Tab-separated table of C-alpha atoms in Angstrom:
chain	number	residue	atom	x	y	z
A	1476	UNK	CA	0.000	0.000	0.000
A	1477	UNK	CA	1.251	3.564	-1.172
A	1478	UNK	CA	0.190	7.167	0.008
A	1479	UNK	CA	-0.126	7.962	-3.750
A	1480	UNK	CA	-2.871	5.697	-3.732
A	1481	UNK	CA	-5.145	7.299	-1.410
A	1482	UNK	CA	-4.323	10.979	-3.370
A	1483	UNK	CA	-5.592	9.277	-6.558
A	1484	UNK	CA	-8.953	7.500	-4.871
A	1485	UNK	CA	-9.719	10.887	-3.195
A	1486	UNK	CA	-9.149	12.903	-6.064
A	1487	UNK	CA	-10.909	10.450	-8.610
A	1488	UNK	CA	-13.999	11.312	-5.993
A	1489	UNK	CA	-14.711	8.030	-5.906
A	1490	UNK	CA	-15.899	8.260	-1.766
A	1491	UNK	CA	-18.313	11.053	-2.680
A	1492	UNK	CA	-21.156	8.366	-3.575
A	1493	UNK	CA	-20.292	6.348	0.102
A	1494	UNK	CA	-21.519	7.005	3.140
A	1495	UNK	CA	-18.705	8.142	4.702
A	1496	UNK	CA	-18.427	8.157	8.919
A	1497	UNK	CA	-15.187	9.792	10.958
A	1498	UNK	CA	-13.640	7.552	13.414
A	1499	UNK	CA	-15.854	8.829	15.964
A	1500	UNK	CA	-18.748	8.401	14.244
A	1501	UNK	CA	-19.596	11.933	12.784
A	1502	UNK	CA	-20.976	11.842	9.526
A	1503	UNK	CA	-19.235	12.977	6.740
A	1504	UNK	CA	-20.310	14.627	3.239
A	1505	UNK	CA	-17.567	15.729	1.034
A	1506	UNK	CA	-18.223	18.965	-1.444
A	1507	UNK	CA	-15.442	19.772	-2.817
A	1508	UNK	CA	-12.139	17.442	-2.750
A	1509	UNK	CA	-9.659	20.597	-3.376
A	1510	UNK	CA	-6.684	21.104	-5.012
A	1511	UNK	CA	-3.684	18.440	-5.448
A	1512	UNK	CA	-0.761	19.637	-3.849
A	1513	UNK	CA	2.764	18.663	-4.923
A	1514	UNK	CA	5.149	20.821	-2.601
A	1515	UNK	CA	5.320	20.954	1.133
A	1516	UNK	CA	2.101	20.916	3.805
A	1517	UNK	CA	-0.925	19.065	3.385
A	1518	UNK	CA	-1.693	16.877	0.101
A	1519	UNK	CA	-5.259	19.128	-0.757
A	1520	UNK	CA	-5.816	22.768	-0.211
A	1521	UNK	CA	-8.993	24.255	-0.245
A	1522	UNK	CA	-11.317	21.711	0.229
A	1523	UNK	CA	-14.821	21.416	1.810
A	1524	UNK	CA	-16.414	18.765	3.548
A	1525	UNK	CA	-20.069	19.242	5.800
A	1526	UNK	CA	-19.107	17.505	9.719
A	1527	UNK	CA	-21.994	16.897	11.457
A	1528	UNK	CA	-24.342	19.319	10.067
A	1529	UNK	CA	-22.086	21.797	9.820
A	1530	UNK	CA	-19.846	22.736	6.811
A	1531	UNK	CA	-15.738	23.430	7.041
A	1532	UNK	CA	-13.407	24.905	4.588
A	1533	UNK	CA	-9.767	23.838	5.056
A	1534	UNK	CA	-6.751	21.430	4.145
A	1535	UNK	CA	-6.780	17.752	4.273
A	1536	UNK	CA	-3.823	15.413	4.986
A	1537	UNK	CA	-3.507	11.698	4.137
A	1538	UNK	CA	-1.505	9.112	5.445
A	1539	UNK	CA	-1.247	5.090	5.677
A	1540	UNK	CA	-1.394	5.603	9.437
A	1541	UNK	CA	-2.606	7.837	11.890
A	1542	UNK	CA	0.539	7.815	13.638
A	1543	UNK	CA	2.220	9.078	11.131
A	1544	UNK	CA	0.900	12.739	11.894
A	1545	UNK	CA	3.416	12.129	15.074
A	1546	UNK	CA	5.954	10.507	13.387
A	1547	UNK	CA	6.013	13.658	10.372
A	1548	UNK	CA	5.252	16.030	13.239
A	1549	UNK	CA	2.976	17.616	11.373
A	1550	UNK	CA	1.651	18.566	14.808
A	1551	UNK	CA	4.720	21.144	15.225
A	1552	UNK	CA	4.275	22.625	12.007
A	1553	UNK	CA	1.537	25.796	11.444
A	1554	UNK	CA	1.156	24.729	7.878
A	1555	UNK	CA	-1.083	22.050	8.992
A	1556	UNK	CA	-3.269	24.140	10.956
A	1557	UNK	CA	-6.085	24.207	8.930
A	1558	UNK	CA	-6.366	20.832	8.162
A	1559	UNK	CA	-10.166	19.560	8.711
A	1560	UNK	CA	-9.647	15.626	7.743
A	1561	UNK	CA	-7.202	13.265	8.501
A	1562	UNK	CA	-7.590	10.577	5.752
A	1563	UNK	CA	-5.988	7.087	6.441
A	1564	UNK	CA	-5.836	3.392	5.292
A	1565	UNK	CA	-5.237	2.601	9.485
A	1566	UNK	CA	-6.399	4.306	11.788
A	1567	UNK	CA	-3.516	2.716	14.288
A	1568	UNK	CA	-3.659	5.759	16.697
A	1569	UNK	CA	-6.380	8.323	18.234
A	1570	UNK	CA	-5.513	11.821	17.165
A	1571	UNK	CA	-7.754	14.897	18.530
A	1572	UNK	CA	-8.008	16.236	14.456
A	1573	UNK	CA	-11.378	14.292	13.162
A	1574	UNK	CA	-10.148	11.120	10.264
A	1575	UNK	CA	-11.704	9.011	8.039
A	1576	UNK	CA	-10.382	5.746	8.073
A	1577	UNK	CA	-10.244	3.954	4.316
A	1578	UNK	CA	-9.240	0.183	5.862
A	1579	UNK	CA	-12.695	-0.977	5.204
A	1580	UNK	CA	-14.080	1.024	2.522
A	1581	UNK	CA	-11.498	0.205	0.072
A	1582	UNK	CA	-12.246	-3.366	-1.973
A	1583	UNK	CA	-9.084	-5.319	-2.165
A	1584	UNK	CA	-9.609	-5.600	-6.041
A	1585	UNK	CA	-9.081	-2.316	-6.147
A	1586	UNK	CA	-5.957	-2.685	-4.004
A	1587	UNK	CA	-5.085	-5.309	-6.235
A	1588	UNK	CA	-4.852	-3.842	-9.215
A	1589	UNK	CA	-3.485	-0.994	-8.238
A	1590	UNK	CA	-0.049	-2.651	-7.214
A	1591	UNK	CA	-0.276	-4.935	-10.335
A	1592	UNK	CA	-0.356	-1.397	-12.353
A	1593	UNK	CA	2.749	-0.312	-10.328
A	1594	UNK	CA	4.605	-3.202	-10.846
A	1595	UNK	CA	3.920	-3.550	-14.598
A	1596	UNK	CA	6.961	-2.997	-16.691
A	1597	UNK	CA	5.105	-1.964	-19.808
A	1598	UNK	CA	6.073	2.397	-20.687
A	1599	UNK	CA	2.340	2.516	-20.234
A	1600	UNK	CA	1.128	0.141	-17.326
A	1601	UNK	CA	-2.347	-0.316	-18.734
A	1602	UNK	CA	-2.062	-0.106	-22.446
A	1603	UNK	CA	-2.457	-3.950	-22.909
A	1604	UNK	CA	-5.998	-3.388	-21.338
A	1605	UNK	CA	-6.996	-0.685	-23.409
A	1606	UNK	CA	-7.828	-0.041	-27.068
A	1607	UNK	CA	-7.805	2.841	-29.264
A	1608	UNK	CA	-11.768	4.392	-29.502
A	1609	UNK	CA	-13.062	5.452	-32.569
A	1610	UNK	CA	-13.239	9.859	-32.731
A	1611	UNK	CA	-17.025	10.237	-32.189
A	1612	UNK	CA	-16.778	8.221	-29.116
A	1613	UNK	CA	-14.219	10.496	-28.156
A	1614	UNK	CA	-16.132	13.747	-28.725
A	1615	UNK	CA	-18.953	12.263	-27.194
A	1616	UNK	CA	-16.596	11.889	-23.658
A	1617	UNK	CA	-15.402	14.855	-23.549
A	1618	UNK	CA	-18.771	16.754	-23.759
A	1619	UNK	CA	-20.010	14.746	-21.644
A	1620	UNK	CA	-17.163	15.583	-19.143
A	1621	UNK	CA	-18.039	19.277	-19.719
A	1622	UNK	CA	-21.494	18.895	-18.871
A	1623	UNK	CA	-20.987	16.902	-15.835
A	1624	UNK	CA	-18.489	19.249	-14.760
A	1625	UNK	CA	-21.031	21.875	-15.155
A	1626	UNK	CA	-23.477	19.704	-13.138
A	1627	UNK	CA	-21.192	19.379	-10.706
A	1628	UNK	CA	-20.723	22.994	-10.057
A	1629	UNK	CA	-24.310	23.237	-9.688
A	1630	UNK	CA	-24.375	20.483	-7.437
A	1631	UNK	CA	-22.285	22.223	-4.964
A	1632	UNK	CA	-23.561	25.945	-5.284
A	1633	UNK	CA	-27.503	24.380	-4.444
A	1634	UNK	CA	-25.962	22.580	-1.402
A	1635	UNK	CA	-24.491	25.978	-0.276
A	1636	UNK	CA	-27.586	27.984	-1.381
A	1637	UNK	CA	-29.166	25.505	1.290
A	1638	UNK	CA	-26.374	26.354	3.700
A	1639	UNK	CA	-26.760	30.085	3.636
A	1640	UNK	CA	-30.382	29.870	3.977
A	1641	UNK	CA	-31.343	30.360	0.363
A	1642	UNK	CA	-29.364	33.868	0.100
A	1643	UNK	CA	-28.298	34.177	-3.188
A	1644	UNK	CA	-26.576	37.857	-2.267
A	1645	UNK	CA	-24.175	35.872	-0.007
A	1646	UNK	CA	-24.021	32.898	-1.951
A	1647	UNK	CA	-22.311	35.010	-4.693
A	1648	UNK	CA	-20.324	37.021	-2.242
A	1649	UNK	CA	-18.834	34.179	-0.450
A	1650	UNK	CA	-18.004	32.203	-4.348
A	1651	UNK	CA	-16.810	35.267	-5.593
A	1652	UNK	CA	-14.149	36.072	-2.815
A	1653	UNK	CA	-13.116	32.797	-3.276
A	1654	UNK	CA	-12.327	33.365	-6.824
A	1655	UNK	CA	-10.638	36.417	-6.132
A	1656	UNK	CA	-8.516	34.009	-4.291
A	1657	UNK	CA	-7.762	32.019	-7.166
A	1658	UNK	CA	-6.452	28.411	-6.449
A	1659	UNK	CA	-3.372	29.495	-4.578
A	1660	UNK	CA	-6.065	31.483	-1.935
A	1661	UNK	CA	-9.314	30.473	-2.212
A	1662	UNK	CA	-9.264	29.079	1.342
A	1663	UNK	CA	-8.092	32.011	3.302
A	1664	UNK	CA	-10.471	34.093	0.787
A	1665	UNK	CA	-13.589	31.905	1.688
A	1666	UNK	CA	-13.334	32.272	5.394
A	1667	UNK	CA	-12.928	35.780	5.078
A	1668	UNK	CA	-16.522	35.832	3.300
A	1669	UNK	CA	-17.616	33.442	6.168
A	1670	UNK	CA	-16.233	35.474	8.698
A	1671	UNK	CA	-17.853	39.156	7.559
A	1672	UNK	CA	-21.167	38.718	6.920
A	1673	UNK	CA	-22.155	40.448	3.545
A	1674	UNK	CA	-25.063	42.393	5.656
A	1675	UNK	CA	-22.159	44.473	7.269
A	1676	UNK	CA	-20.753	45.763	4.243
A	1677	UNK	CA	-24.420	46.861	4.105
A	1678	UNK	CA	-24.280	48.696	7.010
A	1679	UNK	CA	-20.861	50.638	6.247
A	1680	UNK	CA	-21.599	51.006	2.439
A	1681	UNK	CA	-20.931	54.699	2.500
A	1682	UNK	CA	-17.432	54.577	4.261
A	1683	UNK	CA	-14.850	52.765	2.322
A	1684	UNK	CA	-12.390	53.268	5.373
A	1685	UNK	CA	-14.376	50.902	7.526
A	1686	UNK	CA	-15.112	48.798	4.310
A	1687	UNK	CA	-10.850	48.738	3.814
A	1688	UNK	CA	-10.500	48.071	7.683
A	1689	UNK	CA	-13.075	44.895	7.822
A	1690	UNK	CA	-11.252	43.164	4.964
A	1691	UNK	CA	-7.526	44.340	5.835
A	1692	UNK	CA	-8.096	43.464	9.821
A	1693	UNK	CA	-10.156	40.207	9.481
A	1694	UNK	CA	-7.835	38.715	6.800
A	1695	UNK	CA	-4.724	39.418	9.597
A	1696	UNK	CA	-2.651	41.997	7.472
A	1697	UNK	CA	-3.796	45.302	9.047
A	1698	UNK	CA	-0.473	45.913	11.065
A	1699	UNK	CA	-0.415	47.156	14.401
A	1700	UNK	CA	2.228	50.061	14.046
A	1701	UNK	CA	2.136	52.175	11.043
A	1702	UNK	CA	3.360	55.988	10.269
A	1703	UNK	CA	0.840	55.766	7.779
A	1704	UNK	CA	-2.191	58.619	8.654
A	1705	UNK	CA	-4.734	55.793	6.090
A	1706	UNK	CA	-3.007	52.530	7.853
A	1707	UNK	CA	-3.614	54.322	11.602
A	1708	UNK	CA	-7.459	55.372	10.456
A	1709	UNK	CA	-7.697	51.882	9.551
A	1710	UNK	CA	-6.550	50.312	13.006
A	1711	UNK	CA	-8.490	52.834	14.775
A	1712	UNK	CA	-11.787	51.340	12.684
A	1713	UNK	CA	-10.992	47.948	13.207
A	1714	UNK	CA	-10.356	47.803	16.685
A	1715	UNK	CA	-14.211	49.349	17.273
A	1716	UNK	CA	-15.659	47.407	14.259
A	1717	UNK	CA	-13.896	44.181	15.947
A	1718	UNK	CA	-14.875	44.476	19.236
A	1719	UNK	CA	-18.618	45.570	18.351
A	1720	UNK	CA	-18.881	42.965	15.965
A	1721	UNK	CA	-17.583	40.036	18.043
A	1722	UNK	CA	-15.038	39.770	14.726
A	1723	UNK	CA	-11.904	36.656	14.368
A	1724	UNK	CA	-8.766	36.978	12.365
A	1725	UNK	CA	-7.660	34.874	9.836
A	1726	UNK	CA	-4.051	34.026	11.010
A	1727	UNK	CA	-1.436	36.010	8.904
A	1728	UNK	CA	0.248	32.495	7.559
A	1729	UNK	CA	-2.890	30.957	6.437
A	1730	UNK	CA	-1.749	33.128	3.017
A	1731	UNK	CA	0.095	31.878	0.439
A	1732	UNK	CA	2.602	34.411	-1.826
A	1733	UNK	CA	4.940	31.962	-3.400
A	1734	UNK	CA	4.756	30.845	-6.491
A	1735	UNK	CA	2.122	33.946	-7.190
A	1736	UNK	CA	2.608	36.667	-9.122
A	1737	UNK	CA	3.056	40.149	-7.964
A	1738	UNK	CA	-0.528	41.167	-9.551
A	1739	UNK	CA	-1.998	38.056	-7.731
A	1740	UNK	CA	-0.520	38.759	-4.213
A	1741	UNK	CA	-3.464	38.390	-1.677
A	1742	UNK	CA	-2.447	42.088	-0.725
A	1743	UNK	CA	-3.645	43.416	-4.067
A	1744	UNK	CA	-6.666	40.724	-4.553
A	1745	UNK	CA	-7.835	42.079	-0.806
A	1746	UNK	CA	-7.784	45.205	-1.983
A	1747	UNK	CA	-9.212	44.990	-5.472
A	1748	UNK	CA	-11.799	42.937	-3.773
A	1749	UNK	CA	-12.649	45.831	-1.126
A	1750	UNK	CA	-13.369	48.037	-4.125
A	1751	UNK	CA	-15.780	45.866	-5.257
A	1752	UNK	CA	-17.293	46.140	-2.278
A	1753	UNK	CA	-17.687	49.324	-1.250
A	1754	UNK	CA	-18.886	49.969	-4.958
A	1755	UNK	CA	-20.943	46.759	-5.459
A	1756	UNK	CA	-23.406	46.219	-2.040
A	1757	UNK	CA	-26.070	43.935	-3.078
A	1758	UNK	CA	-24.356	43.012	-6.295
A	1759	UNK	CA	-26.526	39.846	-6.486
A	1760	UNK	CA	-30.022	42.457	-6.934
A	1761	UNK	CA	-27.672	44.290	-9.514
A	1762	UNK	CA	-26.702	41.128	-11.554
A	1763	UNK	CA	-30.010	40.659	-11.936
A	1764	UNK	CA	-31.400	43.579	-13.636
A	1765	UNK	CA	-28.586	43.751	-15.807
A	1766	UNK	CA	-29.264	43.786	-19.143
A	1767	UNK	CA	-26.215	42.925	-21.258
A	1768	UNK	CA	-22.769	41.550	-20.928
A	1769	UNK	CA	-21.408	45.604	-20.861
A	1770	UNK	CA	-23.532	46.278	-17.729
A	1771	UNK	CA	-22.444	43.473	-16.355
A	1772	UNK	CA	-18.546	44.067	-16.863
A	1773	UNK	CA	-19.124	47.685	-15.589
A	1774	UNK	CA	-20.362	46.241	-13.062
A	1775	UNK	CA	-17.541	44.479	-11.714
A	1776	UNK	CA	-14.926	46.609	-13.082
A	1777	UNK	CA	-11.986	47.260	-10.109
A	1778	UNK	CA	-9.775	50.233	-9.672
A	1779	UNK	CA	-7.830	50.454	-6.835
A	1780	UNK	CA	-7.659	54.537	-5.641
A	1781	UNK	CA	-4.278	54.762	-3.689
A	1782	UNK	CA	-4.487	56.234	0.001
């Protein structure tokens, strides 16, 4: 048994159509798998899984073991902070993070062939099992493929429609903040939606100071200490808007710069996304009576104004 079998089974969704159950007996329904990650921290970013009746956005981390959490001491290491499922073949040791044990889920055919693939010395493991289809077959697959994948988006904006109590204002707030995200992001992005409601822009619609100060203090970059007359207005707006609000912070290294580009830095997307704002309250009502695709791209048209 290899890790890089468990990556492929979670990311071929092939568990979303189970009943799934953690350890401890929490049920578990899986919306979005999230990215694949190659580099250091946990194997998928940005995924999204509903626990128990209630819905979490975060990492998830898979090993062969539970114990080997301890053994990588991943439990020493902030990157793995925000990870909301531990997914295992053996569940060999009780760990306070909530994990899905695959030991008897899994068929062993499945097992089976998967190390008979691995251990096949043909330059492509499976091409003795596989023949050539004819074009219109092919065509026929791949828009297939695109409508499912279309189907599949729907899928998961209805079950968070139902989750946000049929608001289709915050609906599109909360998926559009995690585009403005992009891959690298969308996490940290999301919880920031989750975190400031989309009525309180609402309420602060006609000050983009305490519009700048929500998104710059929740998101954890508003610093402390500043010479900067815009950067001290801004602290002095949080720390009231925070306190009468009941408002968390997103810790600072939830955010991810490398391997982004200087346009994509969450700094700028925060702040291209507070413009949209402060310019845009009740965008979903806006959408609506839009009439064509110009109105539309006026409508979400960002300039940043330097303070």
């Amino acid at each position: 048994m290899k890790e890089e079998l468990l990556h492929y089974i979670w990311q071929s969704k092939t568990l979303l159509h189970k009943t799934l159950t953690t350890t401890d007996g929490k049920k578990i329904e899986v919306i979005k798998t999230g990215t694949h990650n190659n580099d250091s921290g946990p194997d998928f970013f940005n995924a999204r899984i509903v626990l128990d009746g209630t819905i979490w956005a975060g990492n998830i981390e898979m090993h062969i073991n539970s114990s080997d959490w301890i053994k990588h001491k991943h439990q020493n290491d902030k990157a793995y902070n925000n990870v909301i499922l531990h997914v295992v073949f053996n569940n060999d040791l009780e760990l306070n993070i909530p994990t899905l044990e695959l030991k008897n889920i899994l068929k062993p055919e499945l097992i089976q062939t998967y190390q008979s693939l691995l251990n096949s010395k043909q330059k492509i493991p499976c091409q003795t099992q596989l023949r050539l289809p004819e074009e219109f077959i092919i065509n026929q697959f791949i828009q297939r493929l695109a409508i499912e994948r279309l189907e599949e988006k729907c899928i998961t904006l209805e079950k968070q429609l139902q989750l946000y109590k049929n608001s289709w204002e915050k609906l599109l707030y909360v998926t559009m903040a995690k585009y403005f995200g992009m891959q690298v992001n969308a996490e940290p992005f999301y919880l920031l939606a989750n975190y400031i409601p989309d009525k309180l822009f609402a309420k602060h619609k006609h000050n983009e100071a305490q519009i700048d100060s929500l998104i710059f203090g929740v998101s954890g970059f508003l610093p402390v200490i500043s010479e900067d007359n815009y950067t001290k207005l801004l602290n002095q707006e949080f720390k009231f808007l925070q306190s009468k609000y009941h408002l968390p912070k997103i810790d600072k290294s939830t955010w991810k710069f490398s391997k982004t580009r200087p346009a994509n830095f969450p700094t700028v997307r925060l702040a291209q996304f507070s413009s949209l704002v402060f310019h845009s309250v009740h965008l979903f009502s806006k959408l609506m009576d839009a009439k064509t695709i110009k109105d539309v791209n006026t409508m979400l048209a960002v300039k940043i104004n330097p303070k």
